[in-house]
């Protein structure tokens, strides 16, 4: 184990060091991978180093390098190395963070980390929560709590913007909201939920016999980074006695910075907030988080005590974290957050998150000054959207879509960066999500220059 782990660490460090010089993407078609990987499990073992080498050569490189300084696609993520080591430790110590009896130290560390998060959001001491596998699981847990808080109504309805992540609608369906009672509310010119439309939809649904069970606000959409009008949504939910969930999976950790705190003002009024430390808190997958304003709402929805676990209810005043969500056996996710923040200090995280926002702002400025690029959505948190559309060219949207698809393909095949696209009210858009802590301005600028270059070449062709 010592030799194997030592070798694994050497290889992992070498990978991190060589990352900037590599392409941000590598992958293979399924037939190619089947050829080298599809096999029966070997009856007899082989030397562990040989197996490790195979994993490192044939499997692990076949991925988008989400931690690459030029990975701007989807929502990238660049974990800290103490976080990586923490995941190894949690496995090596074989922690099951299910109950206090089974894992008191890990449970306490999870409570410490949740207390940090609660303070960053401005949540009261009465709040509580748990770490989850990610933002999707956090939404499911949140909607279960919302459904129970609403008295498990027969015809529940849920509201979210037309920019909300699909994970929200899926979570609503999983907790029993019919697809035709999931309202996608239109958004304004900056992709923020339209309050007038939301108010009307809630009133119409009440009239039609629905029980508005939850409103889901975005604290950073994954498409453009838009932040919904959190205060106005909180006012409406208060007046309607409806649960307000904020999906802050992507944008929530901006709250650790002064500017982010201002942008996210109102988040503290939500009944629940979903966060993803495996995004903008630089943690290895998987770790998401759900915080609820009143910790009791989770336990009354989830606590379930089979007799086989009766010994775990000894003593008093210790929470069993499995009482707060859908998992009993749980990995020790808090350790990576705790070790990362203990190692670098919160100020380093603040600087890294601020840098992402600043780079997105500079990218927006670059696009505004470019004669080739057009800004399609302003920088919001760490995201900015643009397309190739040279000034005065007077091209139709269909032509522009073809050109921009070509630009995306050239970036994919001929450039080190990894960029993904989105559709903004039907307009094909290139999109940069700039949140990796090792990304510098040169990485962003050279990617924007490549967009201009590939765009001009596509137009000339
Ligand atoms: C805004 C938003 N919400 C929810 C999710 C889903 O989170 P997860 O992938 O951690 O389940 C994502 C993932 O990218 C996201 O960006």
Coordinates of C-alpha atoms and ligand atoms in Angstrom, one line a residue:
X1 CA 0.0 0.0 0.0
X2 CA 2.8 2.4 0.9
X3 CA 4.6 1.8 -2.5
X4 CA 1.4 2.1 -4.5
X5 CA 0.1 5.2 -2.7
X6 CA 3.6 6.8 -3.0
X7 CA 3.6 6.1 -6.7
X8 CA 0.0 7.4 -7.1
X9 CA 0.9 10.7 -5.4
X10 CA 3.9 11.2 -7.6
X11 CA 1.8 10.6 -10.7
X12 CA -0.9 13.0 -9.4
X13 CA 1.6 15.8 -8.7
X14 CA 3.2 15.3 -12.1
X15 CA -0.2 15.6 -13.7
X16 CA -1.0 18.8 -11.9
X17 CA 2.4 20.3 -12.9
X18 CA 2.0 19.4 -16.6
X19 CA -1.6 20.4 -16.8
X20 CA -1.2 24.0 -18.2
X21 CA 0.8 22.6 -21.2
X22 CA -1.8 20.0 -22.1
X23 CA -5.1 20.2 -23.8
X24 CA -8.1 20.9 -21.5
X25 CA -9.9 18.0 -23.1
X26 CA -9.1 14.4 -24.0
X27 CA -11.5 11.6 -24.8
X28 CA -12.3 8.7 -27.1
X29 CA -15.3 7.2 -28.8
X30 CA -16.9 4.2 -27.1
X31 CA -15.7 1.6 -29.6
X32 CA -12.1 2.7 -29.0
X33 CA -12.5 2.4 -25.2
X34 CA -14.3 -0.9 -25.4
X35 CA -11.4 -2.3 -27.4
X36 CA -9.0 -1.6 -24.6
X37 CA -11.2 -1.9 -21.5
X38 CA -14.1 -4.3 -22.1
X39 CA -13.0 -7.6 -20.5
X40 CA -14.0 -10.2 -18.0
X41 CA -12.8 -9.6 -14.4
X42 CA -9.5 -11.4 -14.1
X43 CA -9.6 -14.6 -12.0
X44 CA -6.1 -14.0 -10.7
X45 CA -4.6 -10.7 -9.6
X46 CA -1.6 -8.9 -11.0
X47 CA 1.0 -6.5 -9.5
X48 CA -0.8 -3.4 -8.2
X49 CA 1.7 -1.0 -9.9
X50 CA 0.8 -2.5 -13.2
X51 CA -2.9 -1.9 -12.6
X52 CA -2.2 1.6 -11.4
X53 CA -0.2 2.3 -14.6
X54 CA -3.1 1.1 -16.7
X55 CA -5.6 3.3 -14.9
X56 CA -3.3 6.3 -15.3
X57 CA -2.6 5.7 -19.0
X58 CA -5.8 4.2 -20.4
X59 CA -8.6 5.5 -18.2
X60 CA -7.9 8.7 -16.2
X61 CA -6.7 10.9 -19.1
X62 CA -9.9 10.2 -21.1
X63 CA -11.7 13.1 -19.5
X64 CA -12.3 16.8 -19.7
X65 CA -9.6 18.3 -17.5
X66 CA -12.0 20.3 -15.5
X67 CA -9.2 21.6 -13.3
X68 CA -7.2 23.0 -16.3
X69 CA -6.5 26.7 -16.2
X70 CA -8.1 27.0 -19.7
X71 CA -11.2 24.9 -18.8
X72 CA -14.1 27.3 -19.2
X73 CA -16.8 24.8 -20.2
X74 CA -19.9 23.9 -18.2
X75 CA -19.0 24.6 -14.6
X76 CA -15.3 23.6 -14.2
X77 CA -13.7 22.9 -10.9
X78 CA -10.2 22.8 -9.6
X79 CA -9.7 21.0 -6.3
X80 CA -7.1 21.9 -3.8
X81 CA -4.6 19.2 -3.1
X82 CA -5.3 19.0 0.7
X83 CA -8.9 18.2 -0.4
X84 CA -7.7 15.4 -2.6
X85 CA -5.6 14.0 0.2
X86 CA -8.5 14.3 2.6
X87 CA -10.7 12.1 0.3
X88 CA -7.9 9.5 0.4
X89 CA -7.8 9.7 4.2
X90 CA -11.5 9.5 4.6
X91 CA -11.4 6.3 2.5
X92 CA -8.4 4.9 4.3
X93 CA -10.0 5.5 7.7
X94 CA -13.2 4.0 6.2
X95 CA -15.5 6.6 7.7
X96 CA -19.2 6.2 7.4
X97 CA -20.6 9.6 8.4
X98 CA -24.1 8.3 9.1
X99 CA -24.6 8.7 12.8
X100 CA -22.9 10.1 15.9
X101 CA -22.3 6.6 17.3
X102 CA -20.6 5.5 14.2
X103 CA -18.7 8.7 13.4
X104 CA -18.6 11.3 16.2
X105 CA -15.5 13.2 15.1
X106 CA -16.5 13.4 11.4
X107 CA -20.1 14.4 12.4
X108 CA -18.7 17.2 14.5
X109 CA -16.4 18.4 11.6
X110 CA -19.4 18.4 9.3
X111 CA -21.3 20.5 11.8
X112 CA -18.3 22.9 12.0
X113 CA -18.2 23.2 8.2
X114 CA -21.9 23.7 8.0
X115 CA -21.6 26.5 10.6
X116 CA -19.0 28.2 8.5
X117 CA -21.3 28.1 5.5
X118 CA -24.3 29.3 7.5
X119 CA -22.3 32.4 8.7
X120 CA -21.1 33.1 5.1
X121 CA -24.8 33.2 4.0
X122 CA -26.0 35.2 7.0
X123 CA -28.2 32.3 8.2
X124 CA -29.4 32.2 11.8
X125 CA -28.0 29.7 14.4
X126 CA -31.3 27.8 14.2
X127 CA -30.3 26.7 10.7
X128 CA -28.8 23.3 9.9
X129 CA -28.2 21.0 7.0
X130 CA -25.9 18.3 5.7
X131 CA -23.4 17.7 3.0
X132 CA -24.7 15.8 0.0
X133 CA -23.4 14.3 -3.2
X134 CA -24.1 17.5 -5.1
X135 CA -26.6 20.2 -5.9
X136 CA -29.1 17.8 -7.5
X137 CA -29.3 15.8 -4.3
X138 CA -29.5 19.0 -2.2
X139 CA -32.6 20.1 -4.3
X140 CA -34.3 16.7 -3.7
X141 CA -33.8 17.0 0.1
X142 CA -35.0 20.6 0.0
X143 CA -38.2 19.8 -1.9
X144 CA -39.0 16.9 0.4
X145 CA -38.7 19.4 3.4
X146 CA -40.8 21.9 1.4
X147 CA -43.5 19.3 0.7
X148 CA -43.7 18.2 4.3
X149 CA -43.7 21.9 5.5
X150 CA -46.7 22.5 3.1
X151 CA -48.6 19.6 4.7
X152 CA -47.9 17.2 1.7
X153 CA -50.6 18.8 -0.5
X154 CA -52.5 16.8 -3.1
X155 CA -51.9 19.2 -6.0
X156 CA -48.5 20.8 -5.3
X157 CA -47.0 23.3 -7.8
X158 CA -43.4 24.5 -8.0
X159 CA -42.0 27.7 -9.7
X160 CA -38.6 28.4 -11.2
X161 CA -37.2 30.5 -14.0
X162 CA -36.8 29.4 -17.5
X163 CA -33.1 29.6 -16.8
X164 CA -33.1 27.2 -13.9
X165 CA -30.9 24.1 -14.0
X166 CA -32.7 20.9 -15.0
X167 CA -31.8 19.5 -11.6
X168 CA -34.6 21.6 -10.1
X169 CA -37.4 20.3 -12.3
X170 CA -36.1 16.8 -11.8
X171 CA -36.0 17.2 -8.0
X172 CA -39.6 18.5 -8.1
X173 CA -40.7 15.5 -10.2
X174 CA -38.9 13.1 -7.8
X175 CA -40.8 14.5 -4.8
X176 CA -44.1 14.0 -6.6
X177 CA -44.9 17.3 -8.3
X178 CA -46.5 16.5 -11.7
X179 CA -44.6 17.8 -14.7
X180 CA -47.6 20.0 -15.7
X181 CA -47.4 21.7 -12.2
X182 CA -43.7 22.7 -12.6
X183 CA -43.9 26.3 -13.8
X184 CA -41.0 27.8 -15.8
X185 CA -41.4 31.5 -15.3
X186 CA -40.1 33.8 -18.1
X187 CA -37.0 36.0 -17.4
X188 CA -36.1 39.6 -18.2
X189 CA -33.4 40.9 -20.6
X190 CA -30.6 39.9 -18.2
X191 CA -32.1 36.4 -17.6
X192 CA -33.5 37.2 -14.1
X193 CA -36.9 35.8 -13.2
X194 CA -39.7 38.2 -14.0
X195 CA -41.5 38.9 -10.7
X196 CA -44.8 40.0 -12.4
X197 CA -45.0 36.7 -14.2
X198 CA -44.2 34.7 -11.0
X199 CA -46.9 36.6 -9.0
X200 CA -49.5 36.0 -11.7
X201 CA -48.6 32.3 -12.0
X202 CA -48.9 31.7 -8.3
X203 CA -52.3 33.6 -8.2
X204 CA -53.7 31.6 -11.2
X205 CA -52.6 28.3 -9.7
X206 CA -54.2 29.1 -6.4
X207 CA -57.4 29.9 -8.3
X208 CA -57.2 26.6 -10.1
X209 CA -56.8 24.6 -6.9
X210 CA -53.0 24.1 -6.8
X211 CA -51.0 24.5 -3.6
X212 CA -47.8 26.5 -4.4
X213 CA -45.3 24.3 -2.6
X214 CA -42.0 25.9 -3.4
X215 CA -40.4 28.7 -5.4
X216 CA -36.9 28.1 -6.6
X217 CA -34.6 31.1 -7.1
X218 CA -31.3 31.1 -8.8
X219 CA -28.2 32.5 -7.1
X220 CA -26.2 32.2 -10.3
X221 CA -27.7 30.3 -13.3
X222 CA -25.3 28.0 -15.0
X223 CA -26.0 29.5 -18.4
X224 CA -25.3 33.2 -17.7
X225 CA -24.6 33.5 -14.0
X226 CA -27.8 35.5 -13.5
X227 CA -29.1 36.1 -10.0
X228 CA -32.9 36.2 -9.5
X229 CA -34.5 39.0 -7.5
X230 CA -34.0 37.3 -4.2
X231 CA -35.6 39.9 -1.9
X232 CA -38.7 40.2 -4.1
X233 CA -39.0 36.4 -4.3
X234 CA -38.6 36.2 -0.5
X235 CA -41.4 38.8 0.0
X236 CA -43.7 36.9 -2.3
X237 CA -43.0 33.6 -0.6
X238 CA -43.6 35.1 2.8
X239 CA -46.9 36.6 1.7
X240 CA -47.9 33.2 0.1
X241 CA -46.6 31.0 2.9
X242 CA -44.5 29.2 0.3
X243 CA -41.1 27.7 0.7
X244 CA -38.3 29.6 -1.0
X245 CA -35.3 27.4 -2.1
X246 CA -32.3 29.1 -3.6
X247 CA -30.2 27.1 -6.0
X248 CA -26.8 28.5 -5.3
X249 CA -24.9 25.4 -6.5
X250 CA -22.8 27.4 -8.8
X251 CA -22.8 30.9 -7.4
X252 CA -23.3 30.5 -3.7
X253 CA -19.7 30.7 -2.6
X254 CA -19.3 34.1 -4.1
X255 CA -20.8 35.0 -0.7
X256 CA -17.3 34.8 0.9
X257 CA -16.3 37.9 -1.0
X258 CA -17.6 41.4 -0.2
X259 CA -18.9 41.9 -3.8
X260 CA -20.4 38.5 -3.9
X261 CA -22.1 39.1 -0.6
X262 CA -23.7 42.2 -2.0
X263 CA -24.8 40.5 -5.2
X264 CA -26.4 37.6 -3.2
X265 CA -28.2 39.8 -0.7
X266 CA -31.5 38.2 0.2
X267 CA -30.2 34.6 0.1
X268 CA -30.4 34.7 3.9
X269 CA -34.2 35.0 3.7
X270 CA -34.6 31.6 1.9
X271 CA -36.0 28.6 3.7
X272 CA -33.3 26.5 2.1
X273 CA -30.1 27.0 0.0
X274 CA -28.3 24.4 -2.1
X275 CA -24.5 24.9 -2.5
X276 CA -21.8 23.0 -4.3
X277 CA -18.4 23.0 -2.7
X278 CA -17.2 20.9 -5.6
X279 CA -17.6 24.0 -7.8
X280 CA -16.5 27.4 -6.5
X281 CA -15.1 26.1 -3.2
X282 CA -12.4 24.1 -5.0
X283 CA -13.2 20.7 -3.7
X284 CA -12.9 17.3 -5.4
X285 CA -16.1 15.6 -6.4
X286 CA -18.5 14.8 -4.8
X287 CA -19.6 17.4 -2.3
X288 CA -22.8 19.4 -2.3
X289 CA -24.6 21.0 0.6
X290 CA -28.1 21.8 1.7
X291 CA -28.8 24.4 4.4
X292 CA -32.3 24.9 5.8
X293 CA -33.2 28.0 7.8
X294 CA -34.9 25.8 10.5
X295 CA -33.0 22.6 11.0
X296 CA -36.1 20.9 12.4
X297 CA -37.8 21.0 9.0
X298 CA -35.2 18.5 7.6
X299 CA -35.3 16.1 10.6
X300 CA -39.1 16.1 10.6
X301 CA -39.1 15.2 6.9
X302 CA -36.3 12.6 7.0
X303 CA -35.7 11.1 10.5
X304 CA -36.5 7.4 10.4
X305 CA -35.4 5.1 13.0
X306 CA -35.4 1.4 12.1
X307 CA -35.0 -0.9 15.1
X308 CA -31.7 -2.1 13.8
X309 CA -30.3 1.4 14.4
X310 CA -31.9 1.9 17.8
X311 CA -28.5 2.0 19.5
X312 CA -27.6 5.1 17.6
X313 CA -30.1 7.2 19.5
X314 CA -28.1 7.0 22.8
X315 CA -27.4 10.1 24.9
X316 CA -28.8 13.4 24.0
X317 CA -28.1 16.5 21.9
X318 CA -26.1 14.9 19.2
X319 CA -27.5 15.0 15.7
X320 CA -27.4 12.0 13.5
X321 CA -26.7 13.4 10.1
X322 CA -28.6 10.6 8.3
X323 CA -31.7 12.0 9.8
X324 CA -31.4 15.0 7.5
X325 CA -31.4 13.6 4.0
X326 CA -31.7 10.6 1.8
X327 CA -28.5 8.7 2.5
X328 CA -27.8 6.5 5.5
X329 CA -24.2 5.5 4.6
X330 CA -22.4 8.7 3.8
X331 CA -18.8 9.4 2.9
X332 CA -16.9 11.9 5.1
X333 CA -17.1 14.9 2.7
X334 CA -16.5 17.5 5.3
X335 CA -12.9 16.5 5.8
X336 CA -11.8 17.9 2.5
X337 CA -13.4 21.3 3.1
X338 CA -12.0 21.4 6.6
X339 CA -8.5 20.5 5.6
X340 CA -8.4 22.8 2.6
X341 CA -9.6 25.8 4.6
X342 CA -7.3 25.0 7.5
X343 CA -4.4 24.7 5.2
X344 CA -4.8 27.8 3.1
X345 CA -7.0 30.0 5.2
X346 CA -10.2 31.6 4.1
X347 CA -8.5 34.7 2.7
X348 CA -6.9 32.5 0.0
X349 CA -10.4 31.3 -1.0
X350 CA -11.7 34.8 -1.0
X351 CA -8.9 35.9 -3.3
X352 CA -9.5 33.0 -5.7
X353 CA -13.2 33.6 -5.9
X354 CA -12.7 37.4 -6.4
X355 CA -10.2 36.6 -9.1
X356 CA -12.8 34.6 -11.0
X357 CA -15.3 37.5 -10.9
X358 CA -12.6 40.0 -11.9
X359 CA -11.5 37.8 -14.9
X360 CA -15.1 37.5 -16.1
X361 CA -15.4 41.3 -15.9
X362 CA -12.2 41.7 -17.9
X363 CA -13.4 39.2 -20.5
X364 CA -16.6 41.2 -20.8
X365 CA -14.6 44.4 -21.3
X366 CA -12.5 42.6 -24.0
X367 CA -15.6 41.4 -25.8
X368 CA -17.1 44.9 -25.7
X369 CA -14.0 46.4 -27.3
X370 CA -13.6 43.6 -29.9
X371 CA -14.7 44.3 -33.5
X372 CA -15.3 40.6 -34.0
X373 CA -17.1 39.5 -30.8
X374 CA -20.5 40.5 -29.6
X375 CA -21.5 40.4 -25.9
X376 CA -24.7 38.3 -25.4
X377 CA -24.9 38.3 -21.7
X378 CA -22.9 40.5 -19.3
X379 CA -20.4 39.1 -16.9
X380 CA -22.3 37.8 -13.8
X381 CA -20.3 36.2 -11.0
X382 CA -17.8 34.2 -13.1
X383 CA -19.7 33.7 -16.4
X384 CA -19.8 35.8 -19.6
X385 CA -21.5 34.9 -22.9
X386 CA -20.5 36.1 -26.4
X387 CA -20.5 35.1 -30.0
X388 CA -18.5 36.0 -33.1
X389 CA -20.5 38.7 -34.9
X390 CA -18.2 41.2 -36.6
X391 CA -19.3 44.8 -36.4
X392 CA -21.2 45.9 -39.5
X393 CA -21.3 42.5 -41.1
X394 CA -25.1 42.4 -40.9
X395 CA -25.3 38.6 -40.8
X396 CA -28.5 36.6 -40.1
X397 CA -28.8 34.6 -36.9
X398 CA -28.7 31.3 -38.8
X399 CA -25.4 32.2 -40.5
X400 CA -24.0 33.3 -37.2
X401 CA -25.0 30.1 -35.6
X402 CA -23.1 28.1 -38.2
X403 CA -20.1 30.4 -37.8
X404 CA -20.1 30.1 -34.0
X405 CA -20.6 26.3 -34.1
X406 CA -17.5 26.2 -36.3
X407 CA -15.6 28.4 -33.8
X408 CA -16.6 26.0 -31.0
X409 CA -15.4 23.0 -33.0
X410 CA -12.1 24.7 -33.8
X411 CA -11.5 25.6 -30.2
X412 CA -12.3 22.0 -29.3
X413 CA -9.9 20.4 -31.8
X414 CA -7.2 23.1 -32.4
X415 CA -6.8 24.9 -29.1
X416 CA -5.8 24.0 -25.6
X417 CA -8.9 25.6 -24.1
X418 CA -12.2 23.8 -23.4
X419 CA -15.2 26.1 -24.1
X420 CA -18.9 25.1 -24.1
X421 CA -21.9 26.8 -25.5
X422 CA -25.4 27.7 -24.4
X423 CA -28.6 28.9 -26.1
X424 CA -29.9 32.3 -25.0
X425 CA -33.6 32.5 -26.0
X426 CA -32.7 30.5 -29.1
X427 CA -29.4 32.4 -29.9
X428 CA -26.4 30.1 -30.0
X429 CA -23.8 31.5 -27.6
X430 CA -20.2 30.8 -26.7
X431 CA -19.8 30.9 -22.9
X432 CA -16.9 31.2 -20.5
X433 CA -17.2 30.1 -16.9
X434 CA -14.0 31.4 -15.3
X435 CA -13.7 30.0 -11.8
X436 CA -10.5 27.9 -11.7
X437 CA -8.0 29.2 -9.2
X438 CA -5.0 28.8 -11.4
X439 CA -6.6 30.6 -14.4
X440 CA -4.8 33.9 -15.3
X441 CA -5.7 36.7 -17.6
X442 CA -3.5 35.3 -20.3
X443 CA -5.5 32.1 -20.3
X444 CA -8.7 34.1 -20.8
X445 CA -7.3 36.6 -23.3
X446 CA -5.7 34.0 -25.5
X447 CA -8.9 32.0 -25.6
X448 CA -10.9 35.1 -26.7
X449 CA -8.2 35.8 -29.3
X450 CA -8.6 32.2 -30.6
X451 CA -12.4 32.8 -30.9
X452 CA -11.7 35.9 -32.9
X453 CA -9.2 34.2 -35.1
X454 CA -11.3 31.1 -35.7
X455 CA -14.4 33.3 -36.3
X456 CA -12.6 35.4 -38.9
X457 CA -11.3 32.2 -40.6
X458 CA -14.9 30.7 -40.7
X459 CA -16.3 33.9 -42.2
X460 CA -13.6 34.0 -44.8
X461 CA -14.2 30.4 -45.8
Ligands
LIG1 C1 -26.9 26.1 -11.0 C2 -26.8 24.6 -10.8 N1 -27.7 24.0 -10.1 C3 -27.6 22.6 -9.9 C4 -26.6 21.9 -10.5 C5 -26.5 20.4 -10.2 O1 -25.5 20.2 -9.3 P1 -24.7 18.7 -9.2 O2 -24.1 18.5 -10.5 O3 -23.7 19.0 -8.1 O4 -25.7 17.7 -8.8 C6 -25.6 22.6 -11.2 C7 -24.5 21.8 -11.8 O5 -23.7 22.2 -12.7 C8 -25.7 24.0 -11.4 O6 -24.8 24.6 -12.1

